[in-house]
Amino acid sequence: MKKWIIPQLVLAFTLCSGGLARAGDEQRDPAGEQEETEDGAQPATEPCGTEQGASPKAVEPGTGPEDGGQNAYPKAGEQGARPEEGAGPKADEPSPEDGEQGASTKGGELEPPGIADEDLNRVGLEDPFRPRYIIESIEVQGNTKTRGDLIISYLSLQPGEVLDEEEVELSRIRLLALGYFRDVRMRLKRGSERGRVTLIVEVEERNTIIIDNLFVGYSDTNPFWGGLGISDINFFGLGMALSGAFVVSENQWTLRLGVFWPSIFGTRFSAGIQGLYAEGQERKLLSKIDLPDDPEDPCHFDADQVLDYRRGGAILSTGLNLDPRHRISLQLQAEHIEASFDEPKSGTSVCENYPFSGYLRKDQSTLISLSFQFERDTRDDFFLPTQGMHLVVSVELASKIPPLFSDYEYSKYMISYEHSIRLWLDHVLRVSLVGGLLQDAGKSGSPFFKRFFVGDYAMYLIKKDSLPRNLELNFSEVVDYGDVLFSASVEYDVPLWSTGDFFYRGYLYAAVNFSYLTKAAFLATEDEWSGREKRPVSLDLGMKLDTPVGLFTFSAAYWMDVVF
Amino acid sequence: MVRNRPARAFCFFLCLLAIGTLRAQVREVRTLKRDVKVERLSGRLVLSLDFPEVFSDRFRRRLSSGFTSRLLVKVEMQGRKKGARVLGLLQYTILYDIWDERFNVRISSAGSQRDLQVRTMEELIARCGSVRRMPLELEPDLDVADHYRTQVRIEVNPASPEERRKVREYLANPDGRSTVGSQRSFFGSFSRIFVRERDIQADAVYTYRSSDVSLPSG
């Protein structure tokens, strides 16, 4: 009995107010049942026009509002009352058909529809609280950097169309979601004739420079490395994103600079170009490789043998949003690579597993690859998805055959799948699966940085370094590159708060990961492999924060990897 | 020298965070402690409250925009012994007619609805900036001996679940710019969120709370 009181109140409210659907949907009693209240009143069938929530008998004449009628709760007989509910309209008032629309009024209240001539000029008369004007023109105000036509291109309304308030609100959110504006307001101005309006979009621009990435760490092979990624997401007010990122250490560094156009002239097509340059250094775990000590042996190598390399090139990309949930993209990568390392003194036939064999082609080479990617995203929230899935399938090809003319030949296939399930108390269980396969044409078929790296997927494992690569540079002490990847993760999320002023939302997470990689063919021996495949399970614990400048993940696993 | 680099990077990062704080969004969420008058009238509990703060400059601009605005008033009473329950709901639907230059107001509540018109913003605030003797629904098990705290929550332009779903679709699927390298890094990957979930629930939310009082006898 008790638990139905609130639903029935909401239901009664819904039935009597046409506009309540916005606010009341989430509280509506799904069963739609009604029961009598204690005093016998039936709110759902109570007259629309009596004292709110009260049975008519509860309202005594003369107990009206203290403000002399302003903000009074409608009494029987006022507009909105149903004729059959005892307090019908007065004789000189027309009887409203439904108690909501077209009620007659006195003293400045609504005129009955059909009597006011000007109302006939409205495009729609079905609800005076949902005007349906014709949009005559659209004006943008307040923009000093962003082009007006760019702003208009993100609106889902065009001149000549009937104004839809819901579309206006969605357009406003869409503009806010771009990140260019601190605030977006919409208002209407009279048009050239009644029923026609000018839609005015008032924007307040914001700083559009944000942090994309922050890299800090140290290891035995790289005493310290640090880097930053920054983007201006509204470059020159054109709606393009200009991004720059770098990572630098004592031994290696890289720089990336790119421009991305997420919506070309307001269409569903996107395009981007990114330039990259890197001076890197790969180290071998020579202590773990069984190499002859004799300096005269053709397979002898110095203990401090390193692979120095340079990469310079560009990545061109284009994409198409098929619909809000599906996207395809195409990417062309072209690089010039220089690599220097020692080779066996008497050819490779007697020393197949010499250091850096298969990492890169010696001296100068060219990498040209073409990638295709399909993405399906049904997640309900970007920060903490509580339901929905995210599927990414990609294929990358490099070949010596025209038109690619690459010195490297390989094909790389990847699939990743993430699914979120909402549990009790808004806790979330998330399952992630990643699979990958890289096929080489020969031992130097693919450059080493295209291989799967264990640190990119695995979390913390005692005495097993799993630091991820930063901008494709390996700063860790392991060389666990693989050709076949399978990684599975289960994450449990506990929301902590969702009302902060700066830290809007936060949640704790605990995750366990299973990652398995097959040793890349170019790794010299099984000993060089860190042995992670013997203990492929790793763990992470951390917190994620949603802030005005982006999402932050404080990963205990990352710090454990750095410290231990 | 090398040891100072992480500290510098962290300080720089904190500066950026501070800038971000200053640039936080403008949505207003306020909680005010105010006496909420609850009395008995003809055997029923009724509530009176003034809330002129709701009519901020921003909301006034919205009211004059020509688009429909809504104020949803929810009244809850929280006893010391039992949790909160909704005891009253009221909605003001307000539309400024840009041609006739007047405000059309619809007052909807459980079992009733009333339309009226006012000419000026001052009149509008006088009519919609308060509730007078709003009847509250009594629950059968209400313990009159308990002490209650009254909470009036006013949501400005609350969004429907359907609207929220559509907005989330925008937010959950950003522009497709892929991140470079691993998703794991010092602070993890950064994503670009410029509209918060709570920002799409309502333009503003005001909560008025009274001190603990016993129910008036009647």
PDB file of C-alpha atoms in Angstrom, chain A residues 2 5-6 9-10 12-13 16-23 25-27 37-39 46-54 58 60 63-64 66-67 70-74 78-80 99-101 108-110 122 127-129 131 133 163 165-166 168 170 172-174 176-179 182-183 185-191 193-197 199 206 210-216 224 228 231 233 243 256 260 262 274 324-325 327 377 379-382 455-456 458 466 468-469 471 499-502 504-505 546 548-554 558-559 561, chain B residues 2 5-6 9 12-13 16-26 37 39 41-42 44 47-48 58 61-62 64-68 70 72 74 82 84-102 104-118 123 126-128 130-141 157-200 203:
ATOM      1  CA  LYS A   2       2.634   2.468   1.078  1.00  0.00           C
ATOM      2  CA  ILE A   5       1.723   6.505  -2.908  1.00  0.00           C
ATOM      3  CA  ILE A   6       4.504   8.273  -4.765  1.00  0.00           C
ATOM      4  CA  LEU A   9       0.970  10.986  -7.215  1.00  0.00           C
ATOM      5  CA  VAL A  10       3.290  11.221 -10.170  1.00  0.00           C
ATOM      6  CA  ALA A  12      -1.920  11.793 -11.402  1.00  0.00           C
ATOM      7  CA  PHE A  13       0.335  14.707 -12.160  1.00  0.00           C
ATOM      8  CA  CYS A  16      -3.380  16.176 -15.774  1.00  0.00           C
ATOM      9  CA  SER A  17      -0.418  18.049 -17.228  1.00  0.00           C
ATOM     10  CA  GLY A  18       0.458  17.692 -20.843  1.00  0.00           C
ATOM     11  CA  GLY A  19       3.964  18.990 -20.423  1.00  0.00           C
ATOM     12  CA  LEU A  20       5.118  16.841 -17.558  1.00  0.00           C
ATOM     13  CA  ALA A  21       6.617  14.137 -19.696  1.00  0.00           C
ATOM     14  CA  ARG A  22       9.959  15.876 -19.585  1.00  0.00           C
ATOM     15  CA  ALA A  23      10.293  15.644 -15.872  1.00  0.00           C
ATOM     16  CA  ASP A  25       9.162   9.982 -17.034  1.00  0.00           C
ATOM     17  CA  GLU A  26      11.856   8.662 -14.811  1.00  0.00           C
ATOM     18  CA  GLN A  27       9.572   8.532 -11.811  1.00  0.00           C
ATOM     19  CA  THR A  37      -4.927   7.535  -0.641  1.00  0.00           C
ATOM     20  CA  GLU A  38      -5.672   7.359   2.990  1.00  0.00           C
ATOM     21  CA  ASP A  39      -8.372   9.945   2.821  1.00  0.00           C
ATOM     22  CA  GLU A  46      -9.166  13.814  -9.233  1.00  0.00           C
ATOM     23  CA  PRO A  47     -10.493  16.882 -10.975  1.00  0.00           C
ATOM     24  CA  CYS A  48      -7.839  18.846 -12.788  1.00  0.00           C
ATOM     25  CA  GLY A  49      -8.571  22.212 -11.313  1.00  0.00           C
ATOM     26  CA  THR A  50      -9.193  21.465  -7.701  1.00  0.00           C
ATOM     27  CA  GLU A  51      -6.659  22.239  -5.035  1.00  0.00           C
ATOM     28  CA  GLN A  52      -3.545  20.399  -5.845  1.00  0.00           C
ATOM     29  CA  GLY A  53      -3.509  16.954  -4.560  1.00  0.00           C
ATOM     30  CA  ALA A  54      -6.459  17.559  -2.347  1.00  0.00           C
ATOM     31  CA  ALA A  58     -10.525  20.102   1.631  1.00  0.00           C
ATOM     32  CA  GLU A  60     -12.791  25.979   1.922  1.00  0.00           C
ATOM     33  CA  THR A  63      -8.743  29.952   2.213  1.00  0.00           C
ATOM     34  CA  GLY A  64      -7.091  31.088  -0.960  1.00  0.00           C
ATOM     35  CA  GLU A  66      -2.159  34.833   0.746  1.00  0.00           C
ATOM     36  CA  ASP A  67      -0.963  36.685  -2.271  1.00  0.00           C
ATOM     37  CA  GLN A  70      -1.381  35.025  -7.559  1.00  0.00           C
ATOM     38  CA  ASN A  71       0.121  31.613  -7.828  1.00  0.00           C
ATOM     39  CA  ALA A  72      -3.059  30.166  -6.484  1.00  0.00           C
ATOM     40  CA  TYR A  73      -3.751  26.536  -6.993  1.00  0.00           C
ATOM     41  CA  PRO A  74      -6.634  26.220  -9.382  1.00  0.00           C
ATOM     42  CA  GLU A  78     -11.165  27.644 -13.106  1.00  0.00           C
ATOM     43  CA  GLN A  79      -9.897  26.822 -16.504  1.00  0.00           C
ATOM     44  CA  GLY A  80      -8.602  23.353 -16.770  1.00  0.00           C
ATOM     45  CA  GLY A  99      -9.118  20.699 -19.539  1.00  0.00           C
ATOM     46  CA  GLU A 100      -5.742  21.635 -20.926  1.00  0.00           C
ATOM     47  CA  GLN A 101      -5.888  23.318 -24.271  1.00  0.00           C
ATOM     48  CA  GLY A 108      -5.485  38.390 -18.919  1.00  0.00           C
ATOM     49  CA  GLU A 109      -5.446  34.661 -19.095  1.00  0.00           C
ATOM     50  CA  LEU A 110      -5.419  32.683 -22.310  1.00  0.00           C
ATOM     51  CA  ARG A 122       0.750  30.327 -36.066  1.00  0.00           C
ATOM     52  CA  ASP A 127      -0.119  23.467 -27.939  1.00  0.00           C
ATOM     53  CA  PRO A 128       0.505  27.113 -27.094  1.00  0.00           C
ATOM     54  CA  PHE A 129       3.482  26.001 -25.029  1.00  0.00           C
ATOM     55  CA  PRO A 131       5.216  27.032 -30.640  1.00  0.00           C
ATOM     56  CA  TYR A 133       7.299  28.847 -35.937  1.00  0.00           C
ATOM     57  CA  LEU A 163      11.095  25.204 -35.340  1.00  0.00           C
ATOM     58  CA  GLU A 165      12.355  22.974 -29.540  1.00  0.00           C
ATOM     59  CA  GLU A 166      13.836  19.545 -28.959  1.00  0.00           C
ATOM     60  CA  VAL A 168      17.091  23.349 -30.744  1.00  0.00           C
ATOM     61  CA  LEU A 170      20.026  19.025 -29.072  1.00  0.00           C
ATOM     62  CA  ARG A 172      22.781  23.510 -28.280  1.00  0.00           C
ATOM     63  CA  ILE A 173      24.234  20.426 -26.612  1.00  0.00           C
ATOM     64  CA  ARG A 174      25.967  19.465 -29.818  1.00  0.00           C
ATOM     65  CA  LEU A 176      28.680  22.553 -26.283  1.00  0.00           C
ATOM     66  CA  ALA A 177      30.051  19.075 -26.903  1.00  0.00           C
ATOM     67  CA  LEU A 178      32.445  20.497 -29.484  1.00  0.00           C
ATOM     68  CA  GLY A 179      34.334  22.087 -26.635  1.00  0.00           C
ATOM     69  CA  ARG A 182      31.722  27.912 -22.492  1.00  0.00           C
ATOM     70  CA  ASP A 183      28.058  28.564 -23.000  1.00  0.00           C
ATOM     71  CA  ARG A 185      22.157  30.119 -25.673  1.00  0.00           C
ATOM     72  CA  MET A 186      19.369  30.212 -28.183  1.00  0.00           C
ATOM     73  CA  ARG A 187      16.639  32.800 -28.563  1.00  0.00           C
ATOM     74  CA  LEU A 188      14.049  33.860 -31.063  1.00  0.00           C
ATOM     75  CA  LYS A 189      13.480  37.186 -32.728  1.00  0.00           C
ATOM     76  CA  ARG A 190      10.476  38.243 -34.705  1.00  0.00           C
ATOM     77  CA  GLY A 191      10.722  37.547 -38.396  1.00  0.00           C
ATOM     78  CA  GLU A 193       5.811  38.406 -40.575  1.00  0.00           C
ATOM     79  CA  ARG A 194       3.878  36.699 -37.857  1.00  0.00           C
ATOM     80  CA  GLY A 195       4.739  33.048 -37.495  1.00  0.00           C
ATOM     81  CA  ARG A 196       8.248  33.561 -38.862  1.00  0.00           C
ATOM     82  CA  VAL A 197      11.222  33.950 -36.600  1.00  0.00           C
ATOM     83  CA  LEU A 199      16.848  31.917 -34.555  1.00  0.00           C
ATOM     84  CA  ARG A 206      36.285  29.325 -24.247  1.00  0.00           C
ATOM     85  CA  ILE A 210      43.610  21.036 -23.779  1.00  0.00           C
ATOM     86  CA  ILE A 211      45.987  18.337 -22.626  1.00  0.00           C
ATOM     87  CA  ASP A 212      45.890  15.125 -24.587  1.00  0.00           C
ATOM     88  CA  ASN A 213      48.617  13.225 -22.819  1.00  0.00           C
ATOM     89  CA  LEU A 214      51.199  13.475 -20.103  1.00  0.00           C
ATOM     90  CA  PHE A 215      54.155  11.117 -19.903  1.00  0.00           C
ATOM     91  CA  VAL A 216      56.538  10.743 -16.991  1.00  0.00           C
ATOM     92  CA  PHE A 224      64.010   9.688 -17.023  1.00  0.00           C
ATOM     93  CA  LEU A 228      53.212  16.139 -23.142  1.00  0.00           C
ATOM     94  CA  SER A 231      45.731  20.217 -28.689  1.00  0.00           C
ATOM     95  CA  ILE A 233      40.617  21.806 -30.755  1.00  0.00           C
ATOM     96  CA  SER A 243      47.684  18.588 -31.940  1.00  0.00           C
ATOM     97  CA  ARG A 256      54.254  14.524 -33.510  1.00  0.00           C
ATOM     98  CA  PHE A 260      42.390  16.797 -37.655  1.00  0.00           C
ATOM     99  CA  PRO A 262      36.339  16.062 -37.463  1.00  0.00           C
ATOM    100  CA  GLN A 274      49.942  13.918 -38.812  1.00  0.00           C
ATOM    101  CA  PRO A 324      25.993   8.061 -34.496  1.00  0.00           C
ATOM    102  CA  ARG A 325      27.127   4.555 -33.630  1.00  0.00           C
ATOM    103  CA  ARG A 327      32.286   4.808 -38.185  1.00  0.00           C
ATOM    104  CA  ASP A 377      30.095   2.239 -30.340  1.00  0.00           C
ATOM    105  CA  ARG A 379      28.282   2.931 -24.972  1.00  0.00           C
ATOM    106  CA  ASP A 380      25.939   5.092 -22.978  1.00  0.00           C
ATOM    107  CA  ASP A 381      28.622   7.236 -21.447  1.00  0.00           C
ATOM    108  CA  PHE A 382      32.107   8.187 -22.463  1.00  0.00           C
ATOM    109  CA  GLY A 455      53.343  -3.462 -21.893  1.00  0.00           C
ATOM    110  CA  ASP A 456      50.608  -1.892 -23.972  1.00  0.00           C
ATOM    111  CA  ALA A 458      49.357  -6.084 -19.529  1.00  0.00           C
ATOM    112  CA  SER A 466      55.031  -3.791 -18.162  1.00  0.00           C
ATOM    113  CA  PRO A 468      53.622   0.852 -21.983  1.00  0.00           C
ATOM    114  CA  ARG A 469      55.209   2.498 -24.953  1.00  0.00           C
ATOM    115  CA  LEU A 471      54.210   7.529 -28.723  1.00  0.00           C
ATOM    116  CA  THR A 499      28.398  16.132  -8.060  1.00  0.00           C
ATOM    117  CA  GLY A 500      31.806  17.745  -7.708  1.00  0.00           C
ATOM    118  CA  ASP A 501      32.534  21.246  -8.934  1.00  0.00           C
ATOM    119  CA  PHE A 502      35.927  20.542 -10.445  1.00  0.00           C
ATOM    120  CA  TYR A 504      32.815  16.221 -11.584  1.00  0.00           C
ATOM    121  CA  ARG A 505      32.823  12.491 -11.200  1.00  0.00           C
ATOM    122  CA  ASP A 546      36.319  13.474 -14.820  1.00  0.00           C
ATOM    123  CA  PRO A 548      36.956  20.186 -17.054  1.00  0.00           C
ATOM    124  CA  VAL A 549      40.307  19.487 -18.711  1.00  0.00           C
ATOM    125  CA  GLY A 550      39.782  15.827 -19.363  1.00  0.00           C
ATOM    126  CA  LEU A 551      39.827  12.411 -17.813  1.00  0.00           C
ATOM    127  CA  PHE A 552      42.563  11.334 -15.466  1.00  0.00           C
ATOM    128  CA  THR A 553      43.490   7.798 -14.614  1.00  0.00           C
ATOM    129  CA  PHE A 554      45.614   7.202 -11.557  1.00  0.00           C
ATOM    130  CA  TYR A 558      51.674   2.016 -13.578  1.00  0.00           C
ATOM    131  CA  TRP A 559      53.368   3.315 -10.440  1.00  0.00           C
ATOM    132  CA  ASP A 561      55.870  -0.755 -12.581  1.00  0.00           C
TER     133      ASP A 561
ATOM    134  CA  VAL B   2      66.903  15.463 -13.980  1.00  0.00           C
ATOM    135  CA  ARG B   5      61.831  17.605 -14.314  1.00  0.00           C
ATOM    136  CA  PRO B   6      58.922  15.579 -12.966  1.00  0.00           C
ATOM    137  CA  ALA B   9      55.925  18.880 -15.268  1.00  0.00           C
ATOM    138  CA  PHE B  12      52.743  22.885 -15.102  1.00  0.00           C
ATOM    139  CA  PHE B  13      49.994  20.338 -15.060  1.00  0.00           C
ATOM    140  CA  LEU B  16      46.523  23.846 -16.397  1.00  0.00           C
ATOM    141  CA  LEU B  17      44.110  22.333 -13.925  1.00  0.00           C
ATOM    142  CA  ALA B  18      43.682  25.719 -12.269  1.00  0.00           C
ATOM    143  CA  ILE B  19      42.931  27.287 -15.629  1.00  0.00           C
ATOM    144  CA  GLY B  20      40.414  24.563 -16.186  1.00  0.00           C
ATOM    145  CA  THR B  21      38.782  25.351 -12.870  1.00  0.00           C
ATOM    146  CA  LEU B  22      38.313  28.956 -13.832  1.00  0.00           C
ATOM    147  CA  ARG B  23      36.831  27.830 -17.076  1.00  0.00           C
ATOM    148  CA  ALA B  24      34.361  25.433 -15.561  1.00  0.00           C
ATOM    149  CA  GLN B  25      30.884  25.431 -16.943  1.00  0.00           C
ATOM    150  CA  VAL B  26      28.194  27.793 -15.813  1.00  0.00           C
ATOM    151  CA  LYS B  37       6.477  27.237   6.069  1.00  0.00           C
ATOM    152  CA  GLU B  39       1.033  24.478   8.230  1.00  0.00           C
ATOM    153  CA  LEU B  41      -5.172  24.059   6.539  1.00  0.00           C
ATOM    154  CA  SER B  42      -8.521  22.323   6.686  1.00  0.00           C
ATOM    155  CA  ARG B  44      -4.244  19.140   5.211  1.00  0.00           C
ATOM    156  CA  LEU B  47       3.617  24.495   2.201  1.00  0.00           C
ATOM    157  CA  SER B  48       4.682  28.037   1.379  1.00  0.00           C
ATOM    158  CA  ARG B  58      20.585  33.613 -17.028  1.00  0.00           C
ATOM    159  CA  ARG B  61      17.268  35.607 -20.514  1.00  0.00           C
ATOM    160  CA  ARG B  62      16.008  32.121 -21.158  1.00  0.00           C
ATOM    161  CA  SER B  64      12.565  35.959 -22.716  1.00  0.00           C
ATOM    162  CA  SER B  65      14.061  33.793 -25.430  1.00  0.00           C
ATOM    163  CA  GLY B  66      10.795  32.696 -26.985  1.00  0.00           C
ATOM    164  CA  PHE B  67      11.385  29.068 -26.035  1.00  0.00           C
ATOM    165  CA  THR B  68       9.450  27.124 -23.483  1.00  0.00           C
ATOM    166  CA  ARG B  70       9.922  24.776 -17.137  1.00  0.00           C
ATOM    167  CA  LEU B  72       9.713  21.671 -11.598  1.00  0.00           C
ATOM    168  CA  LYS B  74       9.480  18.751  -5.851  1.00  0.00           C
ATOM    169  CA  LYS B  82      12.404   7.201   7.664  1.00  0.00           C
ATOM    170  CA  ALA B  84      12.714  10.998   2.028  1.00  0.00           C
ATOM    171  CA  ARG B  85       9.505  10.788   0.098  1.00  0.00           C
ATOM    172  CA  VAL B  86       8.033  13.041  -2.543  1.00  0.00           C
ATOM    173  CA  LEU B  87       5.020  14.714  -1.092  1.00  0.00           C
ATOM    174  CA  GLY B  88       4.256  17.320  -3.703  1.00  0.00           C
ATOM    175  CA  LEU B  89       4.991  18.102  -7.328  1.00  0.00           C
ATOM    176  CA  LEU B  90       4.338  21.294  -9.200  1.00  0.00           C
ATOM    177  CA  GLN B  91       5.413  22.452 -12.613  1.00  0.00           C
ATOM    178  CA  TYR B  92       5.439  25.888 -14.147  1.00  0.00           C
ATOM    179  CA  THR B  93       5.560  25.931 -17.916  1.00  0.00           C
ATOM    180  CA  ILE B  94       6.410  29.381 -19.211  1.00  0.00           C
ATOM    181  CA  LEU B  95       6.514  30.633 -22.769  1.00  0.00           C
ATOM    182  CA  TYR B  96       7.176  34.183 -23.849  1.00  0.00           C
ATOM    183  CA  ASP B  97       5.171  35.057 -26.924  1.00  0.00           C
ATOM    184  CA  ILE B  98       7.539  37.205 -28.942  1.00  0.00           C
ATOM    185  CA  TRP B  99       4.695  38.561 -31.019  1.00  0.00           C
ATOM    186  CA  ASP B 100       2.273  39.504 -28.266  1.00  0.00           C
ATOM    187  CA  GLU B 101       5.072  40.258 -25.809  1.00  0.00           C
ATOM    188  CA  ARG B 102       3.508  38.427 -22.911  1.00  0.00           C
ATOM    189  CA  ASN B 104       1.972  32.397 -21.073  1.00  0.00           C
ATOM    190  CA  VAL B 105       2.145  30.409 -17.869  1.00  0.00           C
ATOM    191  CA  ARG B 106       0.766  26.956 -17.169  1.00  0.00           C
ATOM    192  CA  ILE B 107       0.729  25.728 -13.579  1.00  0.00           C
ATOM    193  CA  SER B 108       0.418  21.968 -13.417  1.00  0.00           C
ATOM    194  CA  SER B 109       0.148  19.892 -10.324  1.00  0.00           C
ATOM    195  CA  ALA B 110      -1.332  16.633  -9.264  1.00  0.00           C
ATOM    196  CA  GLY B 111      -4.896  16.770 -10.376  1.00  0.00           C
ATOM    197  CA  SER B 112      -4.930  20.353 -11.554  1.00  0.00           C
ATOM    198  CA  GLN B 113      -3.804  22.665 -14.262  1.00  0.00           C
ATOM    199  CA  ARG B 114      -4.186  26.359 -14.741  1.00  0.00           C
ATOM    200  CA  ASP B 115      -3.159  28.791 -17.488  1.00  0.00           C
ATOM    201  CA  LEU B 116      -2.568  32.471 -17.097  1.00  0.00           C
ATOM    202  CA  GLN B 117      -0.780  35.329 -18.773  1.00  0.00           C
ATOM    203  CA  VAL B 118       1.416  38.112 -17.478  1.00  0.00           C
ATOM    204  CA  GLU B 123       4.760  39.942 -12.680  1.00  0.00           C
ATOM    205  CA  ALA B 126       5.701  37.453  -8.441  1.00  0.00           C
ATOM    206  CA  ARG B 127       3.527  34.597  -9.669  1.00  0.00           C
ATOM    207  CA  CYS B 128       6.108  31.878 -10.238  1.00  0.00           C
ATOM    208  CA  SER B 130       6.993  31.293  -4.839  1.00  0.00           C
ATOM    209  CA  VAL B 131       4.465  28.699  -3.832  1.00  0.00           C
ATOM    210  CA  ARG B 132       1.667  29.516  -1.446  1.00  0.00           C
ATOM    211  CA  ARG B 133      -0.165  26.884   0.518  1.00  0.00           C
ATOM    212  CA  MET B 134       0.819  24.063  -1.766  1.00  0.00           C
ATOM    213  CA  PRO B 135      -1.042  20.980  -0.491  1.00  0.00           C
ATOM    214  CA  LEU B 136       1.151  18.030   0.405  1.00  0.00           C
ATOM    215  CA  GLU B 137       0.186  14.427   0.118  1.00  0.00           C
ATOM    216  CA  LEU B 138       0.255  12.683   3.456  1.00  0.00           C
ATOM    217  CA  GLU B 139       1.376   9.129   3.528  1.00  0.00           C
ATOM    218  CA  PRO B 140      -0.671   6.719   5.536  1.00  0.00           C
ATOM    219  CA  ASP B 141       2.232   5.724   7.717  1.00  0.00           C
ATOM    220  CA  ASN B 157      14.282  23.041 -17.459  1.00  0.00           C
ATOM    221  CA  PRO B 158      14.686  19.413 -16.436  1.00  0.00           C
ATOM    222  CA  ALA B 159      15.512  17.120 -19.332  1.00  0.00           C
ATOM    223  CA  SER B 160      13.547  14.003 -20.082  1.00  0.00           C
ATOM    224  CA  PRO B 161      15.241  10.595 -20.105  1.00  0.00           C
ATOM    225  CA  GLU B 162      14.837  10.554 -23.885  1.00  0.00           C
ATOM    226  CA  GLU B 163      16.648  13.858 -24.250  1.00  0.00           C
ATOM    227  CA  ARG B 164      19.394  12.637 -21.984  1.00  0.00           C
ATOM    228  CA  ARG B 165      19.751   9.480 -24.040  1.00  0.00           C
ATOM    229  CA  LYS B 166      20.123  11.485 -27.237  1.00  0.00           C
ATOM    230  CA  VAL B 167      22.692  13.771 -25.689  1.00  0.00           C
ATOM    231  CA  ARG B 168      24.663  10.839 -24.354  1.00  0.00           C
ATOM    232  CA  GLU B 169      24.784   9.496 -27.876  1.00  0.00           C
ATOM    233  CA  TYR B 170      26.600  12.638 -28.902  1.00  0.00           C
ATOM    234  CA  LEU B 171      28.930  12.501 -25.954  1.00  0.00           C
ATOM    235  CA  ALA B 172      29.684   8.805 -26.065  1.00  0.00           C
ATOM    236  CA  ASN B 173      30.820   9.014 -29.637  1.00  0.00           C
ATOM    237  CA  PRO B 174      33.305  11.836 -30.081  1.00  0.00           C
ATOM    238  CA  ASP B 175      34.920  12.883 -33.286  1.00  0.00           C
ATOM    239  CA  GLY B 176      36.887   9.751 -33.996  1.00  0.00           C
ATOM    240  CA  ARG B 177      40.353  11.135 -33.539  1.00  0.00           C
ATOM    241  CA  SER B 178      42.267   8.142 -32.347  1.00  0.00           C
ATOM    242  CA  THR B 179      44.851   8.403 -29.635  1.00  0.00           C
ATOM    243  CA  VAL B 180      48.412   7.605 -30.474  1.00  0.00           C
ATOM    244  CA  GLY B 181      50.114   4.759 -28.697  1.00  0.00           C
ATOM    245  CA  SER B 182      48.993   2.881 -25.684  1.00  0.00           C
ATOM    246  CA  GLN B 183      45.970   3.795 -23.617  1.00  0.00           C
ATOM    247  CA  ARG B 184      48.145   3.289 -20.581  1.00  0.00           C
ATOM    248  CA  SER B 185      50.366   6.156 -19.566  1.00  0.00           C
ATOM    249  CA  PHE B 186      51.226   8.298 -16.578  1.00  0.00           C
ATOM    250  CA  PHE B 187      47.728   9.585 -16.033  1.00  0.00           C
ATOM    251  CA  GLY B 188      46.085   7.312 -18.529  1.00  0.00           C
ATOM    252  CA  SER B 189      44.466   8.584 -21.648  1.00  0.00           C
ATOM    253  CA  PHE B 190      42.818  11.937 -21.773  1.00  0.00           C
ATOM    254  CA  SER B 191      39.460  12.320 -23.351  1.00  0.00           C
ATOM    255  CA  ARG B 192      37.609  15.401 -24.229  1.00  0.00           C
ATOM    256  CA  ILE B 193      34.468  15.814 -22.191  1.00  0.00           C
ATOM    257  CA  PHE B 194      32.879  19.207 -22.364  1.00  0.00           C
ATOM    258  CA  VAL B 195      29.345  18.424 -21.369  1.00  0.00           C
ATOM    259  CA  ARG B 196      28.756  16.652 -18.128  1.00  0.00           C
ATOM    260  CA  GLU B 197      26.009  14.201 -17.450  1.00  0.00           C
ATOM    261  CA  ARG B 198      24.545  16.425 -14.798  1.00  0.00           C
ATOM    262  CA  ASP B 199      24.597  19.412 -17.147  1.00  0.00           C
ATOM    263  CA  ILE B 200      22.001  17.774 -19.294  1.00  0.00           C
ATOM    264  CA  ASP B 203      19.817  23.990 -16.548  1.00  0.00           C
TER     265      ASP B 203
END
